[in-house]
Short mmCIF file of C-alpha atoms in Angstrom, two decimals:
data_model
loop_
_atom_site.label_atom_id
_atom_site.label_comp_id
_atom_site.label_asym_id
_atom_site.label_seq_id
_atom_site.Cartn_x
_atom_site.Cartn_y
_atom_site.Cartn_z
CA MET Y 8 74.40 162.35 155.44
CA ALA Y 9 74.16 165.53 153.48
CA ASN Y 10 73.51 167.42 156.67
CA GLN Y 11 76.70 165.97 158.18
CA HIS Y 12 78.65 167.09 155.08
CA ASP Y 13 77.17 170.57 155.36
CA VAL Y 14 78.29 170.78 159.05
CA LEU Y 15 81.79 169.73 158.04
CA ARG Y 16 81.87 172.22 155.14
CA ASP Y 17 80.75 175.07 157.30
CA THR Y 18 83.05 174.16 160.17
CA THR Y 19 86.19 174.07 157.95
CA ARG Y 20 85.13 177.34 156.43
CA LEU Y 21 84.80 178.76 160.01
CA ALA Y 22 88.23 177.44 160.88
CA SER Y 23 89.80 178.87 157.70
CA SER Y 24 88.17 182.29 158.15
CA THR Y 25 89.20 182.39 161.79
CA MET Y 26 92.76 181.46 160.73
CA VAL Y 27 92.89 184.57 158.51
CA LEU Y 28 91.48 186.62 161.27
CA GLN Y 29 94.19 185.37 163.70
CA VAL Y 30 96.91 186.13 161.12
CA VAL Y 31 95.66 189.70 160.93
CA PHE Y 32 95.44 189.90 164.72
CA ARG Y 33 98.91 188.58 165.35
CA VAL Y 34 100.58 190.70 162.64
CA LEU Y 35 98.98 193.82 164.00
CA THR Y 36 99.82 192.93 167.61
CA PHE Y 37 103.45 192.14 166.69
CA ALA Y 38 103.75 195.37 164.71
CA LEU Y 39 102.27 197.24 167.74
CA ASN Y 40 104.74 195.63 170.13
CA ALA Y 41 107.68 196.34 167.82
CA PHE Y 42 106.54 199.99 167.64
CA THR Y 43 105.79 200.49 171.32
CA LEU Y 44 109.17 198.89 172.36
CA ARG Y 45 110.72 202.01 170.92
CA TYR Y 46 108.49 204.46 172.78
CA VAL Y 47 107.38 202.71 175.99
CA SER Y 48 109.55 201.02 178.66
CA ARG Y 49 109.87 197.20 178.93
CA GLU Y 50 108.35 197.46 182.40
CA ILE Y 51 105.10 198.89 181.07
CA ILE Y 52 104.87 196.33 178.30
CA GLY Y 53 105.50 193.58 180.80
CA LEU Y 54 102.79 194.86 183.16
CA VAL Y 55 100.23 195.27 180.35
CA ASN Y 56 100.95 192.05 178.51
CA VAL Y 57 101.31 189.82 181.53
CA ARG Y 58 99.59 191.13 184.70
CA LEU Y 59 96.70 193.24 183.29
CA THR Y 60 96.00 190.98 180.36
CA LEU Y 61 95.97 188.08 182.78
CA LEU Y 62 93.28 189.83 184.84
CA TYR Y 63 91.15 190.36 181.67
CA THR Y 64 91.55 186.76 180.32
CA THR Y 65 90.90 185.24 183.76
CA VAL Y 66 87.69 187.09 184.30
CA VAL Y 67 86.43 186.34 180.76
CA PHE Y 68 87.48 182.69 180.75
CA LEU Y 69 86.04 181.84 184.18
CA ALA Y 70 82.74 183.66 183.43
CA ARG Y 71 81.95 182.23 179.98
CA GLU Y 72 84.00 179.18 179.09
CA ALA Y 73 81.76 176.65 180.76
CA PHE Y 74 78.57 178.18 179.32
CA ARG Y 75 80.10 178.17 175.85
CA ARG Y 76 80.97 174.49 175.98
CA ALA Y 77 77.63 173.43 177.35
CA CYS Y 78 75.57 175.61 174.99
CA LEU Y 79 77.37 174.50 171.88
CA SER Y 80 76.60 170.84 172.65
CA HIS Y 81 73.64 169.40 170.67
CA SER Y 82 72.65 172.86 169.48
CA ALA Y 83 70.14 171.47 166.99
CA GLN Y 84 68.07 169.72 169.72
CA GLN Y 85 68.14 172.26 172.49
CA SER Y 86 65.82 174.96 173.60
CA TRP Y 87 67.32 178.26 172.58
CA ARG Y 88 65.28 180.00 175.34
CA HIS Y 89 67.14 177.89 177.93
CA THR Y 90 70.47 178.49 176.11
CA ILE Y 91 70.01 182.28 176.21
CA HIS Y 92 69.14 182.23 179.88
CA LEU Y 93 72.31 180.19 180.57
CA THR Y 94 74.57 182.54 178.58
CA TRP Y 95 73.29 185.60 180.44
CA LEU Y 96 74.60 184.16 183.67
CA ALA Y 97 78.11 185.01 182.35
CA VAL Y 98 77.48 188.71 183.02
CA PRO Y 99 76.81 188.64 186.76
CA LEU Y 100 79.49 186.00 187.17
CA GLY Y 101 81.87 188.27 185.27
CA VAL Y 102 81.03 191.21 187.53
CA CYS Y 103 81.80 189.08 190.66
CA TRP Y 104 85.05 187.89 189.23
CA SER Y 105 86.09 191.40 188.18
CA VAL Y 106 85.45 192.69 191.70
CA ILE Y 107 87.25 189.81 193.47
CA LEU Y 108 90.18 189.60 191.20
CA GLY Y 109 90.47 193.40 190.88
CA TRP Y 110 90.76 193.57 194.68
CA VAL Y 111 93.50 190.90 194.66
CA TRP Y 112 95.36 192.76 191.81
CA LEU Y 113 95.24 196.01 193.77
CA HIS Y 114 95.73 194.96 197.35
CA ILE Y 115 97.42 191.54 197.39
CA LEU Y 116 99.89 191.66 194.50
CA GLU Y 117 102.97 193.71 194.59
CA VAL Y 118 102.11 197.29 193.35
CA PRO Y 119 104.71 198.68 190.88
CA ASP Y 120 106.68 201.72 191.70
CA PRO Y 121 104.54 204.75 190.60
CA ALA Y 122 107.66 206.57 189.45
CA ILE Y 123 108.33 203.85 186.87
CA ILE Y 124 104.78 202.66 186.14
CA PRO Y 125 102.14 205.30 187.09
CA HIS Y 126 98.34 204.84 186.94
CA TYR Y 127 98.39 201.16 187.98
CA GLY Y 128 95.01 201.34 189.71
CA THR Y 129 93.39 202.85 186.62
CA GLY Y 130 94.76 200.02 184.48
CA VAL Y 131 93.28 197.35 186.83
CA LEU Y 132 89.87 198.96 186.78
CA ALA Y 133 89.86 199.42 182.99
CA PHE Y 134 90.86 195.84 182.17
CA GLY Y 135 88.31 194.40 184.66
CA PHE Y 136 85.58 196.65 183.29
CA SER Y 137 86.44 195.68 179.64
CA ALA Y 138 85.88 191.95 180.54
CA VAL Y 139 82.32 192.75 181.71
CA ILE Y 140 81.65 194.73 178.51
CA GLU Y 141 82.65 191.80 176.35
CA LEU Y 142 80.51 189.36 178.34
CA MET Y 143 77.41 191.48 177.52
CA ALA Y 144 77.60 190.05 173.98
CA GLU Y 145 77.82 186.51 175.01
CA PRO Y 146 74.33 185.38 174.02
CA PHE Y 147 74.88 186.89 170.58
CA TRP Y 148 78.27 185.15 170.15
CA VAL Y 149 76.80 181.72 171.14
CA LEU Y 150 74.03 182.00 168.59
CA ALA Y 151 76.34 183.21 165.89
CA GLN Y 152 78.86 180.33 166.58
CA ALA Y 153 76.19 177.65 166.80
CA HIS Y 154 74.81 178.75 163.43
CA LEU Y 155 78.28 179.10 161.90
CA PHE Y 156 78.03 182.75 161.03
CA VAL Y 157 81.57 183.03 159.59
CA ARG Y 158 81.90 186.59 158.34
CA LEU Y 159 80.34 188.13 161.44
CA LYS Y 160 83.11 187.02 163.78
CA VAL Y 161 85.80 187.88 161.25
CA ILE Y 162 84.46 191.42 160.63
CA ALA Y 163 83.67 192.15 164.29
CA GLU Y 164 87.03 191.14 165.74
CA SER Y 165 88.91 192.68 162.80
CA LEU Y 166 87.27 196.08 163.34
CA ALA Y 167 87.87 195.92 167.09
CA ILE Y 168 91.52 194.99 166.60
CA ILE Y 169 92.14 197.75 164.11
CA VAL Y 170 90.54 200.37 166.32
CA ARG Y 171 92.61 199.20 169.33
CA CYS Y 172 95.87 199.24 167.40
CA SER Y 173 95.06 202.65 165.81
CA VAL Y 174 94.24 204.20 169.18
CA THR Y 175 97.30 202.76 170.85
CA VAL Y 176 99.68 203.94 168.07
CA THR Y 177 98.18 207.41 167.95
CA LEU Y 178 98.36 208.00 171.70
CA VAL Y 179 101.83 206.51 171.98
CA LEU Y 180 103.03 208.95 169.32
CA LEU Y 181 101.27 211.98 170.76
CA TRP Y 182 101.36 211.44 174.56
CA PRO Y 183 103.76 208.56 175.45
CA HIS Y 184 103.99 209.80 179.02
CA TRP Y 185 100.29 208.63 179.59
CA GLY Y 186 101.63 205.09 179.94
CA LEU Y 187 98.95 202.77 181.21
CA PHE Y 188 96.20 205.22 180.35
CA ILE Y 189 96.90 204.50 176.74
CA PHE Y 190 96.51 200.69 176.93
CA SER Y 191 93.56 200.92 179.30
CA LEU Y 192 91.54 203.24 176.92
CA ALA Y 193 92.46 201.01 173.95
CA GLN Y 194 91.30 197.89 175.77
CA VAL Y 195 87.89 199.40 176.75
CA LEU Y 196 87.33 200.56 173.16
CA TYR Y 197 88.26 197.15 171.83
CA THR Y 198 85.73 195.20 173.86
CA THR Y 199 82.99 197.88 173.42
CA LEU Y 200 83.25 197.81 169.63
CA LEU Y 201 83.42 193.98 169.56
CA SER Y 202 80.21 193.71 171.58
CA LEU Y 203 78.48 196.46 169.54
CA CYS Y 204 79.28 194.65 166.30
CA TYR Y 205 77.38 191.51 167.44
CA ILE Y 206 74.41 193.45 168.87
CA VAL Y 207 74.02 195.71 165.82
CA TYR Y 208 74.30 192.77 163.42
CA PHE Y 209 71.55 190.82 165.13
CA ALA Y 210 69.42 193.94 165.35
CA LYS Y 211 69.49 194.16 161.50
CA PHE Y 212 69.36 190.35 160.85
CA LEU Y 213 66.41 189.38 162.94
CA GLY Y 214 63.20 189.69 161.02
CA SER Y 215 65.03 189.82 157.65
CA ARG Y 216 64.43 187.56 154.68
CA GLU Y 217 67.77 185.89 155.32
CA ALA Y 218 66.76 185.01 158.81
CA GLU Y 219 63.54 183.45 157.53
CA LYS Y 220 65.45 181.61 154.86
CA LYS Y 221 67.77 180.11 157.54
CA SER Y 222 64.89 179.37 159.84
CA PHE Y 223 66.62 181.23 162.60
CA PRO Y 224 65.03 180.37 165.98
CA LEU Y 225 64.72 184.00 167.12
CA HIS Y 226 62.67 186.68 165.58
CA SER Y 227 63.29 189.89 167.56
CA MET Y 228 65.92 191.46 169.84
CA MET Y 229 63.56 191.12 172.83
CA GLU Y 230 63.95 187.36 172.60
CA PHE Y 231 67.61 187.76 173.51
CA LEU Y 232 66.57 189.09 176.96
CA PRO Y 233 66.00 186.66 179.74
CA ARG Y 234 62.32 186.19 180.76
CA ARG Y 235 60.36 183.73 182.89
CA SER Y 236 57.64 181.49 181.52
CA ALA Y 237 54.98 179.60 183.43
CA SER Y 238 55.21 176.73 180.98
CA GLN Y 239 58.84 175.88 181.34
CA ASP Y 240 61.75 176.19 183.75
CA PHE Y 241 64.10 179.10 183.53
CA LEU Y 242 67.03 176.79 182.83
CA ASP Y 243 67.41 173.36 181.40
CA ARG Y 244 68.74 171.21 184.30
CA LYS Y 245 70.82 168.84 182.14
CA GLN Y 246 72.44 171.70 180.37
CA ALA Y 247 73.05 173.68 183.59
CA TRP Y 248 74.63 170.64 185.30
CA LEU Y 249 76.87 170.13 182.23
CA ALA Y 250 77.88 173.79 182.48
CA TRP Y 251 78.64 173.34 186.15
CA SER Y 252 80.92 170.42 185.35
CA PHE Y 253 82.74 172.54 182.75
CA PHE Y 254 82.90 175.40 185.29
CA LYS Y 255 84.77 173.29 187.87
CA GLN Y 256 87.09 172.28 185.08
CA SER Y 257 87.61 175.79 183.84
CA PHE Y 258 89.58 176.73 186.95
CA LEU Y 259 92.12 173.99 186.25
CA LYS Y 260 92.27 174.60 182.48
CA GLN Y 261 92.94 178.27 183.05
CA ILE Y 262 95.79 177.50 185.37
CA LEU Y 263 97.17 175.11 182.73
CA THR Y 264 96.71 177.71 179.91
CA GLU Y 265 98.07 180.80 181.67
CA GLY Y 266 100.26 178.99 184.25
CA GLU Y 267 103.44 180.82 183.61
CA ARG Y 268 101.76 184.25 183.92
CA TYR Y 269 100.24 183.18 187.25
CA VAL Y 270 103.63 182.11 188.52
CA MET Y 271 105.24 185.36 187.24
CA THR Y 272 102.34 187.47 188.72
CA PHE Y 273 102.03 185.84 192.14
CA LEU Y 274 105.46 184.54 192.89
CA ASN Y 275 107.52 187.38 191.42
CA VAL Y 276 110.10 185.10 189.89
CA LEU Y 277 110.93 187.70 187.12
CA SER Y 278 111.08 191.51 187.03
CA PHE Y 279 108.46 193.41 185.06
CA GLY Y 280 111.12 194.10 182.38
CA ASP Y 281 112.09 190.36 182.08
CA GLN Y 282 108.38 189.58 182.01
CA GLY Y 283 108.05 191.87 178.99
CA VAL Y 284 110.88 190.18 177.09
CA TYR Y 285 109.42 186.70 177.88
CA ASP Y 286 106.00 187.62 176.90
CA ILE Y 287 107.19 188.97 173.52
CA VAL Y 288 109.13 185.83 172.84
CA ASN Y 289 106.22 183.72 174.04
CA ASN Y 290 103.84 185.56 171.65
CA LEU Y 291 106.18 185.14 168.69
CA GLY Y 292 106.61 181.40 169.52
CA SER Y 293 102.93 180.88 169.76
CA LEU Y 294 102.12 182.64 166.46
CA VAL Y 295 101.29 179.38 164.61
CA ALA Y 296 99.50 177.93 167.63
CA ARG Y 297 97.23 180.95 167.78
CA PHE Y 298 96.38 181.59 164.25
CA ILE Y 299 96.12 177.97 163.05
CA PHE Y 300 95.78 175.54 165.95
CA LEU Y 301 93.35 177.50 168.06
CA PRO Y 302 90.85 178.09 165.24
CA ILE Y 303 90.94 174.47 164.32
CA GLU Y 304 90.29 173.49 167.88
CA GLU Y 305 87.40 175.96 168.41
CA SER Y 306 85.77 175.13 165.05
CA PHE Y 307 86.07 171.38 165.04
CA TYR Y 308 84.79 171.25 168.66
CA VAL Y 309 81.60 172.54 167.17
CA TYR Y 310 81.80 169.85 164.42
CA PHE Y 311 82.38 166.99 166.71
CA SER Y 312 79.61 168.24 169.09
CA LYS Y 313 77.15 168.27 166.30
CA VAL Y 314 78.13 164.88 164.71
CA LEU Y 315 78.64 162.86 167.90
CA GLU Y 316 76.12 162.22 170.67
CA ARG Y 317 77.66 163.12 173.99
CA GLY Y 318 78.28 160.17 176.31
CA LYS Y 319 77.25 157.37 173.97
CA SER Y 320 79.59 154.63 172.75
CA ILE Y 321 80.27 154.21 169.07
CA ARG Y 322 77.91 151.14 168.96
CA ASN Y 323 75.00 153.40 169.87
CA GLN Y 324 75.68 156.04 167.29
CA LYS Y 325 75.23 156.24 163.47
CA LYS Y 326 78.01 154.39 161.64
CA GLU Y 327 78.43 156.98 158.89
CA GLU Y 328 78.86 159.80 161.49
CA ILE Y 329 81.34 157.71 163.49
CA ALA Y 330 83.31 156.95 160.28
CA ALA Y 331 83.27 160.66 159.25
CA ALA Y 332 84.40 161.78 162.74
CA SER Y 333 87.29 159.27 162.60
CA GLU Y 334 88.38 160.38 159.20
CA VAL Y 335 88.28 164.04 160.20
CA LEU Y 336 90.19 163.38 163.47
CA GLU Y 337 92.83 161.36 161.66
CA SER Y 338 93.39 164.09 159.01
CA LEU Y 339 93.45 166.87 161.69
CA LEU Y 340 96.09 164.97 163.73
CA LYS Y 341 98.16 164.47 160.61
CA LEU Y 342 97.89 168.15 159.67
CA VAL Y 343 98.80 169.64 163.07
CA THR Y 344 101.59 167.09 163.57
CA LEU Y 345 103.21 167.89 160.29
CA ILE Y 346 102.95 171.62 160.98
CA GLY Y 347 104.63 171.13 164.42
CA LEU Y 348 107.38 169.09 162.99
CA VAL Y 349 108.11 171.67 160.34
CA ILE Y 350 108.36 174.35 163.07
CA ILE Y 351 110.83 172.21 165.02
CA ALA Y 352 112.91 171.51 161.94
CA PHE Y 353 113.20 175.20 160.91
CA GLY Y 354 112.74 176.91 164.22
CA TYR Y 355 116.08 176.14 165.67
CA ALA Y 356 118.01 177.76 162.77
CA TYR Y 357 115.81 180.81 162.41
CA SER Y 358 114.94 181.81 166.04
CA GLN Y 359 117.80 184.29 166.44
CA LEU Y 360 117.21 185.87 163.06
CA ALA Y 361 113.51 186.27 163.73
CA LEU Y 362 114.09 187.90 167.15
CA ASP Y 363 116.85 190.17 165.70
CA ILE Y 364 114.56 191.46 162.97
CA TYR Y 365 111.66 191.95 165.30
CA GLY Y 366 113.22 193.56 168.36
CA GLY Y 367 116.87 194.03 167.66
CA SER Y 368 119.63 193.06 170.12
CA LEU Y 369 117.17 193.59 172.98
CA LEU Y 370 115.65 190.22 172.10
CA SER Y 371 118.31 188.41 170.05
CA GLY Y 372 121.24 189.15 172.33
CA GLY Y 373 120.10 187.47 175.54
CA SER Y 374 118.07 184.38 176.36
CA GLY Y 375 115.57 185.11 173.65
CA PRO Y 376 116.82 182.65 170.99
CA VAL Y 377 117.08 179.76 173.49
CA LEU Y 378 113.52 180.49 174.65
CA LEU Y 379 112.16 180.47 171.10
CA ARG Y 380 113.96 177.28 170.18
CA VAL Y 381 112.61 175.43 173.15
CA TYR Y 382 109.18 176.82 172.40
CA CYS Y 383 109.19 175.11 169.04
CA LEU Y 384 108.82 171.77 170.81
CA TYR Y 385 105.99 173.26 172.86
CA VAL Y 386 104.16 174.25 169.72
CA LEU Y 387 104.13 170.67 168.48
CA LEU Y 388 102.65 169.52 171.79
CA LEU Y 389 100.10 172.38 171.76
CA ALA Y 390 98.99 171.28 168.27
CA VAL Y 391 98.37 167.68 169.18
CA ASN Y 392 96.76 168.46 172.52
CA GLY Y 393 94.37 171.01 170.90
CA VAL Y 394 92.97 168.44 168.49
CA THR Y 395 92.85 165.48 170.83
CA GLU Y 396 91.18 167.45 173.61
CA CYS Y 397 88.78 168.93 171.07
CA PHE Y 398 87.52 165.48 170.22
CA THR Y 399 87.65 164.28 173.82
CA PHE Y 400 85.58 167.08 175.40
CA ALA Y 401 83.03 166.98 172.58
CA SER Y 402 82.33 163.25 173.13
CA MET Y 403 82.65 162.87 176.90
CA SER Y 404 79.62 162.28 179.12
CA LYS Y 405 78.97 164.58 182.03
CA GLU Y 406 80.24 161.92 184.41
CA GLU Y 407 83.41 161.58 182.42
CA VAL Y 408 83.93 165.32 182.50
CA ASP Y 409 83.55 165.28 186.24
CA ARG Y 410 86.10 162.53 186.56
CA PHE Y 411 88.53 164.43 184.34
CA ASN Y 412 88.31 167.43 186.68
CA TYR Y 413 90.20 165.48 189.32
CA ILE Y 414 92.86 164.54 186.75
CA MET Y 415 93.16 168.19 185.75
CA LEU Y 416 93.62 169.08 189.38
CA GLY Y 417 96.64 166.80 189.55
CA PHE Y 418 98.03 168.41 186.27
CA SER Y 419 97.49 171.86 187.68
CA LEU Y 420 99.32 171.20 191.02
CA SER Y 421 102.18 169.53 189.29
CA PHE Y 422 102.49 172.25 186.76
CA LEU Y 423 102.60 175.07 189.36
CA CYS Y 424 105.19 173.27 191.43
CA LEU Y 425 107.26 172.36 188.43
CA SER Y 426 107.10 175.89 187.01
CA TYR Y 427 108.35 177.41 190.20
CA TYR Y 428 111.29 175.00 190.65
CA MET Y 429 112.29 174.92 187.15
CA THR Y 430 112.17 178.70 186.73
CA THR Y 431 114.23 179.01 189.92
CA TRP Y 432 116.80 176.56 188.35
CA LEU Y 433 116.66 177.47 184.63
CA GLY Y 434 115.08 180.94 184.42
CA SER Y 435 112.52 181.68 181.74
CA VAL Y 436 113.24 178.44 179.93
CA GLY Y 437 111.79 176.62 182.93
CA PHE Y 438 108.33 177.90 182.16
CA ILE Y 439 108.37 176.44 178.66
CA LEU Y 440 109.74 173.02 179.85
CA ALA Y 441 107.13 172.85 182.62
CA ASN Y 442 104.46 173.49 180.01
CA CYS Y 443 105.88 170.81 177.68
CA PHE Y 444 105.75 168.29 180.58
CA ASN Y 445 102.14 168.99 181.49
CA MET Y 446 100.98 169.15 177.83
CA GLY Y 447 102.54 165.71 177.44
CA LEU Y 448 100.43 164.40 180.33
CA ARG Y 449 97.26 165.94 178.84
CA ILE Y 450 98.02 164.41 175.48
CA THR Y 451 98.62 161.03 177.07
CA HIS Y 452 95.17 161.19 178.74
CA SER Y 453 93.39 162.14 175.56
CA LEU Y 454 95.11 159.51 173.47
CA TYR Y 455 94.03 156.90 175.98
CA TYR Y 456 90.47 158.11 175.86
CA ILE Y 457 90.37 158.13 172.01
CA ARG Y 458 91.88 154.71 171.76
CA LYS Y 459 89.32 153.42 174.23
CA TYR Y 460 86.45 155.19 172.50
CA TYR Y 461 87.28 153.48 169.10
CA HIS Y 462 88.25 150.11 170.60
CA GLY Y 463 86.53 147.25 168.84
CA SER Y 464 85.94 149.27 165.74
CA PRO Y 465 87.82 149.24 162.43
CA TYR Y 466 88.74 152.92 162.77
CA ARG Y 467 92.26 154.00 163.81
CA PRO Y 468 92.30 157.85 163.86
CA LEU Y 469 95.45 157.98 165.99
CA SER Y 470 97.44 156.83 162.99
CA GLY Y 471 97.36 160.41 161.94
CA LEU Y 472 100.13 161.07 164.44
CA LEU Y 473 102.62 159.08 162.25
CA PRO Y 474 103.91 161.08 159.23
CA SER Y 475 105.36 159.17 156.27
CA PRO Y 476 109.06 158.19 156.32
CA ALA Y 477 109.71 160.33 153.29
CA VAL Y 478 108.57 163.48 155.12
CA ILE Y 479 110.57 162.61 158.18
CA CYS Y 480 113.75 162.18 156.10
CA VAL Y 481 113.28 165.53 154.38
CA LEU Y 482 112.63 167.30 157.62
CA VAL Y 483 115.82 165.90 159.26
CA LEU Y 484 117.89 166.90 156.17
CA SER Y 485 116.30 170.32 156.23
CA ALA Y 486 117.06 170.82 159.95
CA ALA Y 487 120.76 169.85 159.42
CA GLY Y 488 121.00 172.05 156.26
CA THR Y 489 119.51 175.14 157.87
CA ARG Y 490 121.57 174.76 160.97
CA TYR Y 491 124.74 174.73 158.94
CA SER Y 492 123.52 177.68 156.98
CA GLU Y 493 122.90 179.62 160.24
CA ALA Y 494 126.41 178.88 161.48
CA SER Y 495 127.97 180.04 158.19
CA LEU Y 496 125.76 182.98 157.19
CA CYS Y 497 123.85 184.40 160.17
CA CYS Y 498 123.58 186.74 161.86
CA ASP Y 499 126.47 189.16 162.20
CA LEU Y 500 127.66 189.27 158.59
CA GLY Y 501 125.20 191.72 157.15
CA TRP Y 502 121.86 191.56 155.30
CA ALA Y 503 123.28 189.90 152.17
CA TYR Y 504 124.21 186.82 154.23
CA ARG Y 505 120.96 186.90 156.12
CA LEU Y 506 119.03 186.80 152.82
CA ALA Y 507 121.08 183.94 151.68
CA HIS Y 508 120.26 182.12 154.96
CA ILE Y 509 116.54 182.84 154.30
CA LEU Y 510 116.90 181.52 150.75
CA VAL Y 511 118.30 178.30 152.03
CA GLY Y 512 115.37 177.85 154.43
CA ALA Y 513 112.91 178.65 151.60
CA LEU Y 514 114.38 175.91 149.40
CA CYS Y 515 114.37 173.39 152.26
CA LEU Y 516 110.74 174.27 153.11
CA SER Y 517 109.72 173.79 149.51
CA ALA Y 518 111.28 170.36 149.49
CA ALA Y 519 109.41 169.51 152.71
CA LEU Y 520 106.07 170.64 151.31
CA ALA Y 521 106.70 168.65 148.09
CA ALA Y 522 107.35 165.61 150.23
CA VAL Y 523 104.06 166.09 152.05
CA VAL Y 524 102.12 166.50 148.82
CA LEU Y 525 103.65 163.45 147.21
CA SER Y 526 103.52 161.13 150.21
CA GLU Y 527 100.45 162.24 152.15
CA GLY Y 528 97.66 161.95 149.48
CA LYS Y 529 94.87 161.51 152.05
CA LEU Y 530 95.77 164.64 153.95
CA THR Y 531 96.21 166.61 150.66
CA HIS Y 532 92.70 165.59 149.60
CA PHE Y 533 91.28 166.60 152.99
CA ILE Y 534 92.85 170.00 152.79
CA ARG Y 535 91.70 170.60 149.22
CA SER Y 536 88.23 169.33 149.80
CA HIS Y 537 87.53 171.35 153.00
CA PHE Y 538 89.95 174.15 153.70
CA LEU Y 539 90.56 175.15 150.09
CA SER Y 540 87.04 174.50 148.79
CA LYS Y 541 85.78 176.84 146.14
CA LYS Y 542 82.14 176.39 147.06
CA PRO Y 543 79.97 179.52 147.54
CA LYS Y 544 80.61 181.19 150.85
CA GLN Y 545 77.84 181.30 153.49
CA LYS Y 546 76.09 184.51 153.80
CA VAL Y 547 75.65 186.09 157.15
#
C-alpha cells in the first residue's frame, strides 16, 4: 500500500511540475506571437503555426506515441532491454514519416507564393529534420518518465523553450526579412537542445550513487544502445503487439487531435492569414487545456498504468488499488469539470478584452471573440475527455484497444466531414463546433467503459462529474454579473473602465473559489494532499 501511495505522490508531483512548465511555455509562446505579429506578416505566422508545425507534430506523434503508451505499461515488471529496443524503433519510423510527409508538403500541397512567403522548402526540411532529432532522445525520455524524474523534464524543456524564443526574437529584430529561416533555425535548435539535455543528464546520472540508491536498471550509456542477445528475443512480443495496437490507433487520434489543421492544410478552406488568426485564438483558448489538463492526463496515465493491471476486471485486482484508483478518478473528474465550468462562466465576458490586450483590433475586431467564446465550451469537453480516456487507455486490454480502433475510425471520418461542411457554412467557428461534437462522442464512449468497468462494485467515480448545487448557483450568478459588466464597462471606454470590468471578474471568481472550498471538501483535501503537498521533492 505504501508503494501505491508513493506512486500517487510522485505522479501528482510530476503533474504539478509539468503544469508549471506548461505555464512558462505558453506565456513565452504567447509573448513571442504578440511580438512577431508586429514584425512578421500574418501569412508567415499562419504557415509556421499551422502547416509546418503540423508536419513536425504529425511525424513525432506517429513515430513515438504508440511506443510510449506500450512502454509505460507495467514498467515495474517489464524487461528494460526489450523496452529500449522498442523505443529505438521510433527513430527509423520517424525518418520514414519525415521523408513521406515532407514530399507531400512539398509536392502535393499548395506551395505559397514565394514573393509573400519565401524559403518554404527550407522550412519543410527543417521541421521534418527537427522531428527526427527529437526522436533520438526517446529511450531516455521513456526511462525518465517511467521513473518519474520530475525536474529533468522541467529543466530540459524550459531550457529548450528559452533558447528557441531568444533566437526567434533576436533574429526577428535583426533580420526580419529572413522569414521562415528564422523559425526553421529556432525549431532545429529547440529539438537539438532538448535531446542533448536528456542524453547529458543520463551520462552523468548512470553509475552515480544516486542511481545505485534508486536501483536504476541501467548502469552505463552503452546499455541505451540496441544490441542482440542469444539468450532472449530482441523484442518482447506482447509489448510489441500492444504497441502495434496503439500505432493503428495513433493515426485516428492524430486526426482527431489536429483535425482542423489537416482540414485547413489539405482542403484550403482558409487563407494563410486567416489560419494565422485562427491559430492564435485557438492557442489562447487552449491555454488552460495545455498547461493544466494535458499534464494531468499524461501524469495520471502513468499512475493508472502502474496501479491497475491492464485487461483484468476489478474482481481480479487488489481491492485497495481499485479503491484508490476510483477515488483518484473521481477527484480528477471533479477538478477538471469545475475548472471547465469556471472557464465557461467567465470566458464569455472576457474573450473580447483578452484578445484586445493580446493582439489589438487585429484579433478583437473580427470573429476572434466569437471563436474564443465557443472555445470555452470545447475546453470543458477537452478536460473531461482527457481524464476519462487517461483511465480508459490505461486499463483496456489489447483486444479492447483493437476494438476501439474501429470506433475511432468512425469518429475520425465523421469529424473530417463535419469540419469541412461546418467550416463552409460557419467559417472558423465550424472547426470548434465539429471538435465539440466529436469530443462529446469520445466522452460518451469512455463514460460507458468506466461505468461498465466498475459495475457491480460499490465505487462510483463518475459522480465526480456532478458539482455541488452551491457552486453551480455561484457560477451562474457570476456569468450574469460579468456579462452585465462587459456591456457596461468594456471595451471602448478606456482603461479605467476595463480595470473596473477586471475587478468585477476578480470578485466573482473569488466567490466561486470560496464556494468550491466550502462545498467540495473531498476535492479540497485531494488537492491539498497531493498537488500542494509540502513533502520533500524527489531528487533527479
